[in-house]
CSV table of C-alpha atoms in Angstrom, one decimal:
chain,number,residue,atom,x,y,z
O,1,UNK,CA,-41.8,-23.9,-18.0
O,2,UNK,CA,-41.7,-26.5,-14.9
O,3,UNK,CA,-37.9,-27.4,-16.0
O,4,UNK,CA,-36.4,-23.9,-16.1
O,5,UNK,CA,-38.3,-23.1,-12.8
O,6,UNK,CA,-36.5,-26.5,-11.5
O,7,UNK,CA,-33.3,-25.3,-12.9
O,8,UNK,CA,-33.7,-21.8,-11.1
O,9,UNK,CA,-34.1,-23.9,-7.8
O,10,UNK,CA,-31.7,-25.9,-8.2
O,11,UNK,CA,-29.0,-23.4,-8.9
O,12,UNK,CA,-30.2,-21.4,-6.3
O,13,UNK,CA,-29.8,-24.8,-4.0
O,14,UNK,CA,-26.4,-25.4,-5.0
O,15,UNK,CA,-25.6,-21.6,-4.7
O,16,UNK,CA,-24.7,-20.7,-8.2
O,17,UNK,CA,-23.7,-17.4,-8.7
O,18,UNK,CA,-23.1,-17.0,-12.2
O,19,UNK,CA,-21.8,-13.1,-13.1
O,20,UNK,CA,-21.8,-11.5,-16.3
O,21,UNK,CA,-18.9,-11.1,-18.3
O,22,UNK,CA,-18.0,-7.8,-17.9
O,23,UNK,CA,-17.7,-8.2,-13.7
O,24,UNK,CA,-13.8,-8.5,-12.7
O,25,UNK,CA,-13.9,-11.1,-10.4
O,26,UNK,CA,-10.5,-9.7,-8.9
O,27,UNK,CA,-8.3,-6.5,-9.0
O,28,UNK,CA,-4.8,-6.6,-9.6
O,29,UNK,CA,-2.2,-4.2,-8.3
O,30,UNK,CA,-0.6,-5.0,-11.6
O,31,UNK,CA,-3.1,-4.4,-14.2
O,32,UNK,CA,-5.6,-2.6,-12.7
O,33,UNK,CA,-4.4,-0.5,-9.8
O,34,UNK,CA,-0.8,0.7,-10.7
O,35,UNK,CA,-1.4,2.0,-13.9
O,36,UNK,CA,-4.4,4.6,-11.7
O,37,UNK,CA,-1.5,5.4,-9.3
O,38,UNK,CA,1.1,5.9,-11.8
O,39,UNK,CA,-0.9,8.2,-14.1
O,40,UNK,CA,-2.2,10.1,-11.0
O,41,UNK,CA,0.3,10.2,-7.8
O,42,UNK,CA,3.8,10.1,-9.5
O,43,UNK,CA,4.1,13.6,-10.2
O,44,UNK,CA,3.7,14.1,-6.7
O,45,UNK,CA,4.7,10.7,-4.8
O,46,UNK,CA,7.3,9.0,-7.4
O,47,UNK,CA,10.3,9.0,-9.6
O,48,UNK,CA,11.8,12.3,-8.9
O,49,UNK,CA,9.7,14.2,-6.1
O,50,UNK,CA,8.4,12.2,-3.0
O,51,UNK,CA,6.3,15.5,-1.1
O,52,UNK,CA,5.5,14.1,2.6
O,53,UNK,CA,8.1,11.5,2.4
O,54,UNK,CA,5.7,9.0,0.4
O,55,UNK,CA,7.2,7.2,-2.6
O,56,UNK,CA,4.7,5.3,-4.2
O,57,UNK,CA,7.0,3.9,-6.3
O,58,UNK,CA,8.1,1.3,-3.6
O,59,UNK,CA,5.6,-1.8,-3.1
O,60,UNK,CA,6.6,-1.8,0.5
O,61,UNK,CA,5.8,1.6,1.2
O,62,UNK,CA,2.1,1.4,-1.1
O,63,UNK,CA,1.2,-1.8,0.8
O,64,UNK,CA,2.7,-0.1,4.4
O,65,UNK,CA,0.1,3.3,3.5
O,66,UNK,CA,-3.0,1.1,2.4
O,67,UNK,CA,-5.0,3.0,5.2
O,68,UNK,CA,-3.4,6.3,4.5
O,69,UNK,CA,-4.5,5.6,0.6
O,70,UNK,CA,-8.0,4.7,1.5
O,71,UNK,CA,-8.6,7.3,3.6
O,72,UNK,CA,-7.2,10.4,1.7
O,73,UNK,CA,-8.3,9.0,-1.8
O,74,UNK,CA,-11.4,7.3,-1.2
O,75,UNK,CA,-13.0,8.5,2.3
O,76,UNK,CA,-12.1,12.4,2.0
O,77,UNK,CA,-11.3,12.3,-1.5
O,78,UNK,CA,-8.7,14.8,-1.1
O,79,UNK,CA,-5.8,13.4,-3.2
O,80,UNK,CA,-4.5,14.4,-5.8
O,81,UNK,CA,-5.5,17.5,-5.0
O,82,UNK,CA,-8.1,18.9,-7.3
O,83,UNK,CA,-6.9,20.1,-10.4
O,84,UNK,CA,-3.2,20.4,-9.8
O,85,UNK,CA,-1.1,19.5,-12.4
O,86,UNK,CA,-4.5,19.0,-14.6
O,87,UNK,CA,-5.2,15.8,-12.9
O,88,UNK,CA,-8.4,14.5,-11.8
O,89,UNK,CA,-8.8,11.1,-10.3
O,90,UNK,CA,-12.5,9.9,-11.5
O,91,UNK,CA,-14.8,8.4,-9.1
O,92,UNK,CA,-14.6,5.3,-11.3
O,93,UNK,CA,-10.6,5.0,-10.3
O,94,UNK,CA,-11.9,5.9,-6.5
O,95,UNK,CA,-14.1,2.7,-6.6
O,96,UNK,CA,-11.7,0.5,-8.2
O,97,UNK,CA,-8.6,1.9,-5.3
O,98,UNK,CA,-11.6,0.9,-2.7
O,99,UNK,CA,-12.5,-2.0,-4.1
O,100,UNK,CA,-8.8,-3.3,-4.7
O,101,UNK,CA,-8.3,-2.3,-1.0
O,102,UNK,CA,-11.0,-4.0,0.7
O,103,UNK,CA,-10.3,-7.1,-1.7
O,104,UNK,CA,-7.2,-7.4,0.7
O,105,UNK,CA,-5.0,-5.7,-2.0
O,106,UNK,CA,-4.3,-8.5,-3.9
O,107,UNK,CA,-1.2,-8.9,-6.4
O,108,UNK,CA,1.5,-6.3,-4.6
O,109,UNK,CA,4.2,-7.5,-3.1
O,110,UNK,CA,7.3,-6.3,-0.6
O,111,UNK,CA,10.5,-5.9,-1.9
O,112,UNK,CA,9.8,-5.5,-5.6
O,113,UNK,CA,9.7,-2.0,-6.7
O,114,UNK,CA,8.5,-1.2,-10.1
C-alpha cells in the first residue's frame, strides 16, 4: 500500500499526466476536421456553389475565416442552417471544430487546396 501511495506522489511530483486511450491528444485538419466540413458545408461553401463568397474548399480561405467558423458554427450555432438539405451538424462535430480551433488549428496549410 505505502509503494503505490509513493508511486501516486511521485507521479504527481514529476507531473505525469497519463490519459486514457481513447483521448486524441491532437486534431488534425486532415483526419479529423475536413472530413466534418466536407460532409456538412460543401453543398453550400464548395465544389460547385460558394453562397457568401466562401469556398471552403481552399485551405487559405478556411484558415483566413477561422473566427468566422467559430463564431457561426460553434458560438451561435447557426450554420448549416438547420435542416436544409437534411443536414445536421451534431454537437459532437461542434466540439471537435472548437476544439480543433482553439488547438491553434493544427495540420491546414495555405496554398494547398484539397
Amino acid at each position: 500500500m505505502k509503494a503505490i501511495l509513493a508511486c501516486a506522489v511521485l507521479c504527481l511530483l514529476m507531473g505525469c499526466t497519463a490519459k486514457p486511450s481513447y483521448v486524441k491528444t491532437e486534431l488534425t485538419w486532415d483526419k479529423d476536421i475536413r472530413p466534418i466540413i466536407e460532409v456538412n458545408c460543401f453543398d453550400c461553401h464548395g465544389r460547385t456553389k460558394t453562397e457568401g463568397e466562401v469556398n471552403l474548399m481552399s485551405n487559405e480561405v478556411v484558415k483566413d475565416k477561422l473566427w468566422t467558423i467559430y463564431k457561426v458554427v460553434v458560438q451561435k450555432q447557426s450554420m448549416p442552417p438547420e435542416n436544409k438539405l437534411g443536414i445536421e451538424l451534431s454537437q459532437g462535430d461542434r466540439l471537435l471544430i472548437n476544439s480543433w480551433i482553439r488547438g491553434n488549428a493544427p495540420g491546414i496549410s495555405t496554398g494547398q487546396p484539397y
